[in-house]
XYZ file of C-alpha atoms in Angstrom:
320
model
C 98.159 -17.819 285.004
C 99.776 -16.466 281.867
C 96.455 -15.700 280.184
C 92.719 -15.858 280.736
C 89.774 -17.698 279.256
C 88.414 -14.413 277.861
C 91.641 -13.763 275.934
C 93.140 -17.177 275.131
C 96.599 -17.243 273.608
C 97.904 -19.451 270.828
C 100.222 -22.382 271.504
C 101.690 -24.113 268.462
C 102.194 -27.826 269.090
C 104.603 -29.496 266.670
C 104.296 -33.196 265.948
C 100.639 -32.956 266.902
C 99.703 -36.220 265.165
C 102.327 -38.167 267.145
C 102.345 -39.417 270.725
C 104.012 -36.525 272.539
C 102.550 -33.733 270.422
C 99.096 -35.264 270.449
C 99.175 -35.618 274.215
C 100.250 -31.997 274.624
C 97.499 -30.753 272.290
C 94.808 -32.685 274.161
C 96.047 -31.529 277.556
C 96.138 -27.863 276.519
C 92.633 -28.024 275.089
C 91.263 -28.931 278.521
C 91.868 -25.308 279.554
C 90.023 -22.441 277.901
C 93.218 -20.413 278.342
C 94.697 -21.756 275.129
C 94.040 -21.919 271.415
C 95.971 -24.903 270.096
C 97.511 -24.626 266.650
C 98.408 -28.230 265.828
C 101.405 -28.308 263.492
C 101.832 -31.193 261.084
C 103.462 -31.814 257.703
C 100.119 -32.421 256.007
C 96.974 -30.896 257.557
C 94.844 -32.991 255.175
C 96.323 -36.318 256.263
C 93.973 -38.866 257.892
C 95.785 -38.491 261.221
C 95.468 -34.690 261.179
C 91.803 -34.816 260.245
C 91.142 -37.453 262.918
C 92.753 -35.190 265.536
C 90.603 -32.272 264.417
C 87.401 -34.317 264.377
C 87.956 -35.975 267.749
C 89.488 -33.129 269.758
C 87.806 -29.976 268.439
C 86.259 -27.998 271.297
C 82.792 -26.438 271.357
C 84.402 -23.006 271.073
C 86.662 -24.024 268.176
C 90.029 -23.686 269.933
C 91.816 -26.319 267.820
C 93.395 -25.445 264.474
C 95.454 -27.740 262.254
C 98.168 -26.012 260.224
C 101.088 -26.930 257.993
C 104.414 -26.943 259.847
C 107.274 -28.767 258.140
C 110.477 -28.689 260.186
C 112.646 -28.701 257.044
C 110.713 -25.752 255.580
C 111.366 -22.712 257.736
C 108.828 -20.603 255.853
C 106.051 -23.006 256.852
C 107.212 -22.681 260.465
C 107.153 -18.884 260.261
C 103.557 -19.018 259.057
C 102.579 -21.516 261.746
C 104.230 -19.490 264.533
C 102.902 -16.069 263.463
C 101.096 -14.437 266.376
C 101.688 -17.399 268.707
C 102.491 -16.913 272.385
C 104.117 -20.320 272.842
C 105.535 -23.321 270.995
C 105.863 -26.927 272.079
C 108.712 -28.338 269.979
C 109.921 -31.845 269.374
C 112.507 -33.220 266.941
C 112.956 -36.766 265.691
C 115.847 -38.945 264.633
C 113.611 -40.184 261.829
C 113.594 -38.234 258.579
C 110.132 -38.190 256.999
C 111.401 -38.581 253.440
C 114.382 -40.931 253.587
C 116.290 -43.555 255.539
C 119.459 -42.323 257.249
C 122.442 -44.161 255.816
C 125.450 -42.523 257.478
C 126.446 -40.648 260.604
C 126.580 -37.280 258.842
C 122.963 -37.603 257.809
C 121.964 -38.030 261.479
C 122.627 -34.289 261.761
C 119.327 -33.633 259.980
C 117.703 -33.480 263.425
C 119.856 -30.488 264.401
C 118.943 -28.787 261.120
C 115.258 -29.287 261.906
C 115.724 -28.017 265.452
C 117.586 -24.924 264.284
C 114.776 -24.134 261.846
C 112.219 -24.404 264.644
C 114.224 -22.187 266.990
C 114.972 -19.506 264.395
C 111.335 -19.369 263.281
C 110.270 -18.977 266.910
C 112.809 -16.195 267.349
C 111.646 -14.343 264.240
C 108.013 -14.617 265.358
C 108.818 -13.374 268.883
C 107.480 -16.488 270.610
C 107.444 -15.818 274.352
C 107.560 -19.362 275.741
C 109.411 -22.193 273.991
C 108.947 -25.633 275.564
C 111.251 -28.287 274.121
C 111.284 -32.073 274.482
C 114.994 -32.615 275.086
C 117.407 -35.324 276.226
C 120.610 -35.235 278.313
C 124.152 -34.706 277.010
C 125.210 -38.331 276.773
C 128.797 -37.562 275.746
C 129.183 -35.993 279.160
C 127.085 -38.600 280.989
C 129.052 -41.531 279.584
C 132.420 -39.728 279.731
C 132.706 -40.236 275.976
C 132.454 -44.019 276.294
C 129.448 -44.186 273.945
C 129.975 -41.405 271.385
C 127.352 -42.496 268.868
C 124.171 -41.767 270.819
C 123.301 -39.262 268.123
C 119.543 -39.141 268.652
C 120.109 -38.113 272.269
C 123.039 -35.748 271.750
C 121.321 -34.080 268.800
C 118.315 -33.183 270.939
C 120.670 -31.791 273.566
C 122.380 -29.752 270.833
C 119.018 -28.308 269.775
C 118.345 -27.405 273.406
C 121.590 -25.432 273.495
C 120.661 -23.614 270.277
C 117.289 -22.726 271.792
C 118.805 -21.409 275.012
C 121.260 -19.277 273.006
C 118.788 -17.903 270.464
C 115.814 -17.543 272.831
C 117.383 -16.380 276.105
C 114.938 -16.366 278.992
C 112.174 -18.001 276.955
C 112.984 -21.725 277.187
C 111.715 -24.546 279.385
C 112.826 -28.135 278.731
C 111.139 -31.451 279.441
C 113.078 -34.724 279.380
C 110.986 -37.854 278.762
C 111.742 -41.519 278.364
C 110.329 -43.195 275.259
C 107.658 -45.158 277.099
C 107.883 -48.190 274.808
C 107.284 -51.625 276.344
C 110.156 -53.966 275.525
C 110.003 -57.198 277.450
C 113.020 -58.278 275.398
C 115.091 -55.183 276.059
C 118.739 -56.084 276.526
C 119.183 -55.112 280.177
C 120.061 -57.199 283.212
C 116.894 -58.144 285.089
C 117.978 -56.063 288.113
C 119.042 -52.945 286.181
C 116.832 -49.932 286.805
C 115.253 -47.797 284.100
C 112.511 -45.184 284.119
C 109.055 -45.319 282.625
C 107.087 -42.609 280.824
C 103.740 -42.588 279.090
C 104.902 -40.172 276.358
C 101.378 -39.107 275.418
C 99.638 -38.677 278.772
C 102.620 -37.541 280.833
C 104.175 -35.156 278.313
C 100.754 -33.625 277.813
C 100.138 -32.963 281.490
C 103.670 -31.657 282.098
C 103.712 -29.329 279.071
C 100.249 -27.965 279.875
C 101.335 -27.244 283.450
C 104.491 -25.478 282.271
C 102.519 -23.249 279.899
C 99.931 -22.540 282.615
C 102.600 -21.523 285.121
C 104.206 -19.332 282.480
C 107.723 -18.406 281.521
C 108.372 -16.310 284.634
C 108.129 -19.403 286.866
C 109.688 -21.958 284.517
C 112.306 -19.889 282.669
C 115.514 -21.809 281.988
C 114.388 -24.896 283.905
C 114.375 -28.559 282.976
C 111.780 -30.989 284.297
C 112.007 -34.781 284.093
C 108.904 -36.433 282.681
C 109.848 -39.802 284.126
C 108.083 -42.100 286.517
C 109.534 -44.269 289.284
C 112.548 -46.360 288.398
C 111.749 -49.987 287.642
C 113.734 -53.076 286.687
C 112.850 -55.425 283.809
C 111.949 -58.101 286.349
C 109.586 -55.691 288.110
C 108.040 -54.799 284.741
C 107.281 -58.462 284.123
C 105.892 -58.997 287.613
C 103.734 -55.874 287.402
C 102.397 -56.835 283.986
C 101.380 -60.296 285.235
C 99.814 -58.922 288.419
C 97.723 -56.307 286.599
C 96.727 -58.279 283.476
C 96.795 -61.870 284.683
C 98.899 -62.720 281.628
C 102.119 -64.679 282.127
C 105.274 -62.892 281.014
C 109.029 -63.283 281.115
C 112.037 -61.048 280.589
C 113.977 -62.629 277.755
C 116.627 -60.074 276.810
C 118.136 -59.804 273.373
C 121.671 -58.586 272.912
C 122.346 -54.904 272.365
C 123.426 -55.748 268.811
C 120.157 -57.569 268.117
C 118.272 -54.576 269.473
C 120.204 -52.356 267.054
C 119.269 -54.648 264.175
C 115.590 -54.503 265.143
C 115.362 -50.726 265.498
C 117.602 -49.557 262.636
C 114.927 -50.108 259.947
C 112.749 -47.481 261.640
C 115.319 -44.728 261.004
C 117.889 -46.123 258.610
C 121.170 -48.090 258.683
C 123.023 -45.282 260.450
C 120.807 -45.740 263.522
C 122.019 -49.274 264.245
C 125.146 -48.216 266.148
C 123.186 -45.495 267.954
C 120.572 -47.972 269.206
C 123.214 -50.572 270.084
C 125.259 -48.129 272.149
C 122.097 -46.820 273.827
C 121.376 -50.300 275.185
C 125.015 -50.984 276.035
C 125.013 -47.838 278.161
C 121.587 -48.573 279.668
C 122.901 -51.925 280.895
C 125.722 -50.297 282.892
C 124.291 -46.849 283.677
C 124.697 -45.819 287.323
C 121.695 -47.072 289.296
C 121.811 -44.065 291.584
C 121.230 -41.584 288.775
C 118.122 -40.676 286.765
C 117.383 -39.656 283.163
C 119.293 -42.415 281.380
C 121.903 -42.471 284.147
C 122.888 -38.913 283.270
C 121.621 -36.774 286.149
C 121.569 -36.735 289.927
C 118.095 -37.428 291.414
C 117.916 -34.050 293.159
C 117.779 -32.267 289.804
C 114.194 -33.446 289.382
C 112.010 -30.613 290.742
C 108.814 -31.706 289.006
C 106.921 -32.706 292.141
C 107.873 -29.585 294.094
C 107.514 -26.978 291.354
C 104.871 -28.465 289.060
C 103.009 -30.649 291.540
C 103.336 -33.522 289.071
C 104.924 -36.934 288.911
C 104.981 -39.072 285.787
C 103.017 -42.295 285.534
C 104.319 -45.563 286.873
C 104.275 -48.593 284.601
C 101.407 -49.983 286.668
C 99.383 -46.784 286.294
C 99.922 -46.851 282.536
C 98.813 -50.475 282.290
C 95.607 -49.746 284.182
C 94.878 -46.568 282.221
C 95.599 -48.045 278.787
C 94.088 -51.463 279.336
C 97.020 -52.992 277.438
C 97.251 -56.753 277.873
C 100.149 -57.581 275.578
C 100.824 -57.776 271.840
C 97.989 -58.684 269.521
C 97.921 -62.379 268.777
C 97.120 -63.577 265.273
């Protein structure tokens, strides 16, 4: 163990009101080894106050603090005295829609701010939610997967600026899309981004930097095809379902409003690649299966789609 219950150390969790960050905060709070400093843009927001009210421990180990990734001074204050940081970046900008490819670089700016603040505050263990280098994985065939390549770029900045202090986790997005534009027999991987990222990050912090230094762990469950998703959903919930894929272009149209017009080509190419990604590889078709050491080194495997269905109780979209 990297610490003890009598002298708990501080872990700053960025994005603590979101799925991944919230899951990490909750998982860390299960152990008296950690004080969790939940970082969010607005500590007074309803989501931040809900987190504090619902997850505060009897010994008061949860704090909510301001941590704005585009304001490095707020990050310095949030990271002061912290042992570790769980960091996540987003393709979404909180204040504007992204209208061109150049503006997609905002995610690298945010990541650099996080890394430099961690460096200045002498953070000892930096755990980052990353993604693979898709320029390399696709041999340059799909060059506009910015939201993936930008996270990989932030990972490289972290490894350069924080040598010997970085562990990376690679998740899937965990979003159910019965209409996702993939062939029914194409494999993909499932992740519950809240539950699984929480358990993996907590385990990495518990093991400590000496055992996880420089490593990357895949927070991804067993591979599953769209047809198997449908069959599993019907078996578990009793609800009929079909896989009715949209086109990659339609998927881009649907998702672009979440980020901005510049994201349309990114989302389209992501699905075009997913449809042809090598079935024998993992992590978005980018890595060889043997790279995944999560079971051996962490003693963890990510949730299957069936496990998530049973745990969440989800039975399909709300019907008006």
